[in-house]
Amino acid sequence: MTMFRPPFFARVAAGAAVYALEETRRLPTAAVNFPITAISQLLQTTMHAQQFVTSLALKGDAVFDRLANRPVEQPEWATFDEDIEPEQTFGSPFDSARVSRFDMFSEPEPEPPAAPEPAPEPEPAPAESVTVATASSNGSGGSVEVIEPEVAARYDYTNMTLAQLRARLRMLSVEDLTALLDYEQQTRDRAPFVTMLTNRIATVQAQ
């Protein structure tokens, strides 16, 4: 069974009637809410208007600031010489050539004084004779030759220092010490050497 469907215009008319009925039912509620809605819309419109006016005022302030702060152009005739910075002039190659030629004919700088030559080192005095020495005999004006003992030649006693002699004392016998003491007393007779040899002889003999 086919359902009957009215024409389009009939359906539109029926829908309009239903809409009118619904709006009629809403009239009491809309009438109550109308003052509140109108006031809120009025406030919103007023706020939008104030914001728009404020934005226009700000734009106007910006325009006046630009006009007030615009720099005043100074005419060229009012520029003083002190305001003009001197231009840097670079020397031409001819100037450098003139300077270099002048430098070529300038007086040469004095040479620094030569360092003094080092003084020659003094040559060491020749060592005293190792084999033979001269000594006075019995207070007379004559002299006798003193033969160097074997122990003195073995240890190079003539060129030995006091510290070297002290290091050698423990290796020497009483005969060697006595020979060195006699040789020292007959030649240079140095008091520190004589004392050291004498004390060592007494120590060895006491042992």
Coordinates of C-alpha atoms in Angstrom, one line a residue:
M1 CA 0.0 0.0 0.0
T2 CA 1.5 3.3 -1.1
M3 CA 1.5 6.2 1.4
F4 CA -0.1 9.4 0.3
R5 CA 2.3 12.4 0.2
P6 CA 0.8 16.0 -0.1
P7 CA 2.3 18.5 -2.5
F8 CA 5.3 20.6 -1.5
F9 CA 3.4 23.9 -1.0
A10 CA 0.9 22.1 1.3
R11 CA 3.7 20.8 3.4
V12 CA 5.3 24.3 3.6
A13 CA 2.0 25.8 4.7
A14 CA 1.5 23.1 7.4
G15 CA 5.1 23.7 8.7
A16 CA 4.4 27.5 8.8
A17 CA 1.3 26.9 10.9
V18 CA 3.2 24.7 13.4
Y19 CA 6.0 27.4 13.7
A20 CA 3.5 30.1 14.3
L21 CA 1.9 28.0 17.0
E22 CA 5.2 27.4 18.7
E23 CA 6.2 31.1 18.6
T24 CA 2.8 32.0 20.1
R25 CA 3.5 29.6 23.0
R26 CA 6.9 31.3 23.6
L27 CA 5.6 34.8 23.7
P28 CA 5.1 35.0 27.5
T29 CA 8.7 33.8 28.1
A30 CA 10.1 36.1 25.5
A31 CA 8.2 39.0 26.9
V32 CA 9.7 38.4 30.3
N33 CA 13.3 38.1 29.0
F34 CA 13.1 40.9 26.5
P35 CA 14.1 43.7 28.9
I36 CA 17.1 41.8 30.1
T37 CA 18.2 40.9 26.6
A38 CA 17.8 44.4 25.4
I39 CA 19.8 45.9 28.3
S40 CA 22.7 43.4 27.8
Q41 CA 22.8 44.1 24.1
L42 CA 22.8 47.8 24.8
L43 CA 25.7 47.4 27.2
Q44 CA 27.7 45.4 24.7
T45 CA 27.1 47.9 22.0
T46 CA 28.2 50.7 24.4
M47 CA 31.4 48.9 25.3
H48 CA 32.2 48.2 21.6
A49 CA 31.7 51.9 20.9
Q50 CA 33.9 53.0 23.7
Q51 CA 36.7 50.6 22.6
F52 CA 36.4 51.9 19.0
V53 CA 36.6 55.5 20.2
T54 CA 39.6 54.7 22.4
S55 CA 41.4 53.0 19.5
L56 CA 40.8 56.1 17.3
A57 CA 42.2 58.3 20.1
L58 CA 45.4 56.2 20.3
K59 CA 45.9 56.4 16.6
G60 CA 45.5 60.2 16.8
D61 CA 48.1 60.4 19.6
A62 CA 50.5 58.4 17.4
V63 CA 50.0 60.9 14.5
F64 CA 50.7 63.9 16.8
D65 CA 53.8 62.3 18.3
R66 CA 55.2 61.8 14.9
L67 CA 54.6 65.4 14.0
A68 CA 56.0 66.7 17.2
N69 CA 59.2 64.6 17.2
R70 CA 60.0 65.2 13.6
P71 CA 63.7 66.4 13.4
V72 CA 64.1 70.0 12.2
E73 CA 66.3 70.1 9.1
Q74 CA 69.2 72.4 9.5
P75 CA 70.0 74.5 6.4
E76 CA 73.4 74.0 4.9
W77 CA 74.4 77.7 5.5
A78 CA 74.0 77.1 9.3
T79 CA 76.7 74.4 9.4
F80 CA 79.9 75.5 11.1
D81 CA 83.4 74.4 10.3
E82 CA 83.7 72.7 13.6
D83 CA 80.8 70.4 12.7
I84 CA 82.5 69.1 9.6
E85 CA 84.9 66.2 10.3
P86 CA 88.2 66.5 8.6
E87 CA 88.6 64.0 5.8
Q88 CA 91.4 61.5 6.1
T89 CA 93.9 62.1 3.4
F90 CA 96.0 59.2 2.3
G91 CA 99.5 59.9 1.2
S92 CA 100.3 59.4 -2.5
P93 CA 103.0 57.0 -3.6
F94 CA 105.1 60.1 -4.6
D95 CA 105.1 61.2 -0.9
S96 CA 106.3 57.8 0.2
A97 CA 108.9 57.9 -2.5
R98 CA 110.1 61.3 -1.3
V99 CA 110.2 60.1 2.3
S100 CA 112.1 57.0 1.4
R101 CA 114.7 59.0 -0.6
F102 CA 115.2 61.3 2.4
D103 CA 115.6 58.3 4.6
M104 CA 118.3 57.0 2.3
F105 CA 120.4 60.2 2.7
S106 CA 119.8 60.4 6.5
E107 CA 122.7 59.8 8.8
P108 CA 123.2 56.2 9.7
E109 CA 122.5 55.2 13.3
P110 CA 125.7 54.7 15.3
E111 CA 126.7 51.2 15.8
P112 CA 126.6 49.9 19.3
P113 CA 129.9 49.7 21.1
A114 CA 131.7 46.4 20.7
A115 CA 131.7 44.3 23.8
P116 CA 135.1 44.4 25.6
E117 CA 137.2 41.3 25.0
P118 CA 137.4 39.1 28.1
A119 CA 140.7 39.4 30.0
P120 CA 143.0 36.5 29.5
E121 CA 142.9 34.1 32.3
P122 CA 146.1 34.0 34.3
E123 CA 148.1 31.0 33.7
P124 CA 148.5 28.7 36.7
A125 CA 151.8 29.1 38.5
P126 CA 154.1 26.2 37.7
A127 CA 154.0 23.6 40.4
E128 CA 157.0 23.3 42.7
S129 CA 159.5 20.8 41.8
V130 CA 158.3 17.3 42.7
T131 CA 161.6 15.6 42.9
V132 CA 163.9 18.2 44.4
A133 CA 163.3 21.0 46.9
T134 CA 165.7 23.5 48.5
A135 CA 165.9 24.1 52.3
S136 CA 168.2 25.8 54.7
S137 CA 170.5 23.6 56.7
N138 CA 171.4 24.4 60.3
G139 CA 170.8 28.1 60.0
S140 CA 173.6 28.6 57.5
G141 CA 173.3 30.5 54.3
G142 CA 173.9 27.3 52.3
S143 CA 171.2 25.1 50.8
V144 CA 170.8 21.4 50.3
E145 CA 168.7 19.4 47.9
V146 CA 165.8 17.4 49.5
I147 CA 164.8 14.3 47.6
E148 CA 161.0 13.6 47.5
P149 CA 160.1 10.3 49.2
E150 CA 158.4 7.5 47.2
V151 CA 155.1 7.9 49.1
A152 CA 155.0 11.6 48.2
A153 CA 155.5 10.9 44.5
R154 CA 152.9 8.1 44.7
Y155 CA 150.1 10.3 46.0
D156 CA 151.3 13.5 44.4
Y157 CA 151.7 15.0 47.8
T158 CA 153.2 18.3 46.5
N159 CA 149.8 19.3 44.8
M160 CA 147.6 17.7 47.5
T161 CA 145.2 19.8 49.5
L162 CA 144.6 19.5 53.3
A163 CA 141.2 17.8 52.7
Q164 CA 142.8 15.3 50.3
L165 CA 145.6 14.6 52.8
R166 CA 143.0 14.0 55.5
A167 CA 141.2 11.4 53.2
R168 CA 144.5 9.6 52.7
L169 CA 145.7 9.4 56.3
R170 CA 144.0 6.0 57.1
M171 CA 145.8 4.3 54.2
L172 CA 149.3 5.4 55.3
S173 CA 151.6 3.5 57.6
V174 CA 153.7 5.1 60.3
E175 CA 156.8 5.0 58.0
D176 CA 154.9 6.8 55.2
L177 CA 153.5 9.4 57.6
T178 CA 157.0 10.0 59.1
A179 CA 158.5 10.4 55.6
L180 CA 155.8 12.9 54.6
L181 CA 156.3 14.8 57.9
D182 CA 160.1 15.1 57.3
Y183 CA 159.6 16.1 53.7
E184 CA 157.0 18.8 54.7
Q185 CA 159.3 20.2 57.4
Q186 CA 162.3 20.4 55.1
T187 CA 160.3 22.1 52.2
R188 CA 157.3 24.3 52.7
D189 CA 156.8 23.6 56.4
R190 CA 153.0 24.4 56.4
A191 CA 151.6 24.4 59.9
P192 CA 148.2 22.7 59.2
F193 CA 150.0 19.8 57.3
V194 CA 152.6 19.4 60.0
T195 CA 150.0 19.3 62.8
M196 CA 147.8 16.8 60.9
L197 CA 150.7 14.5 60.2
T198 CA 152.0 14.7 63.8
N199 CA 148.6 13.9 65.3
R200 CA 148.1 11.0 62.9
I201 CA 151.5 9.5 63.8
A202 CA 150.7 9.8 67.5
T203 CA 147.3 8.1 67.0
V204 CA 148.7 5.2 65.0
Q205 CA 151.5 4.6 67.5
A206 CA 149.1 4.6 70.4
Q207 CA 147.0 1.9 68.9

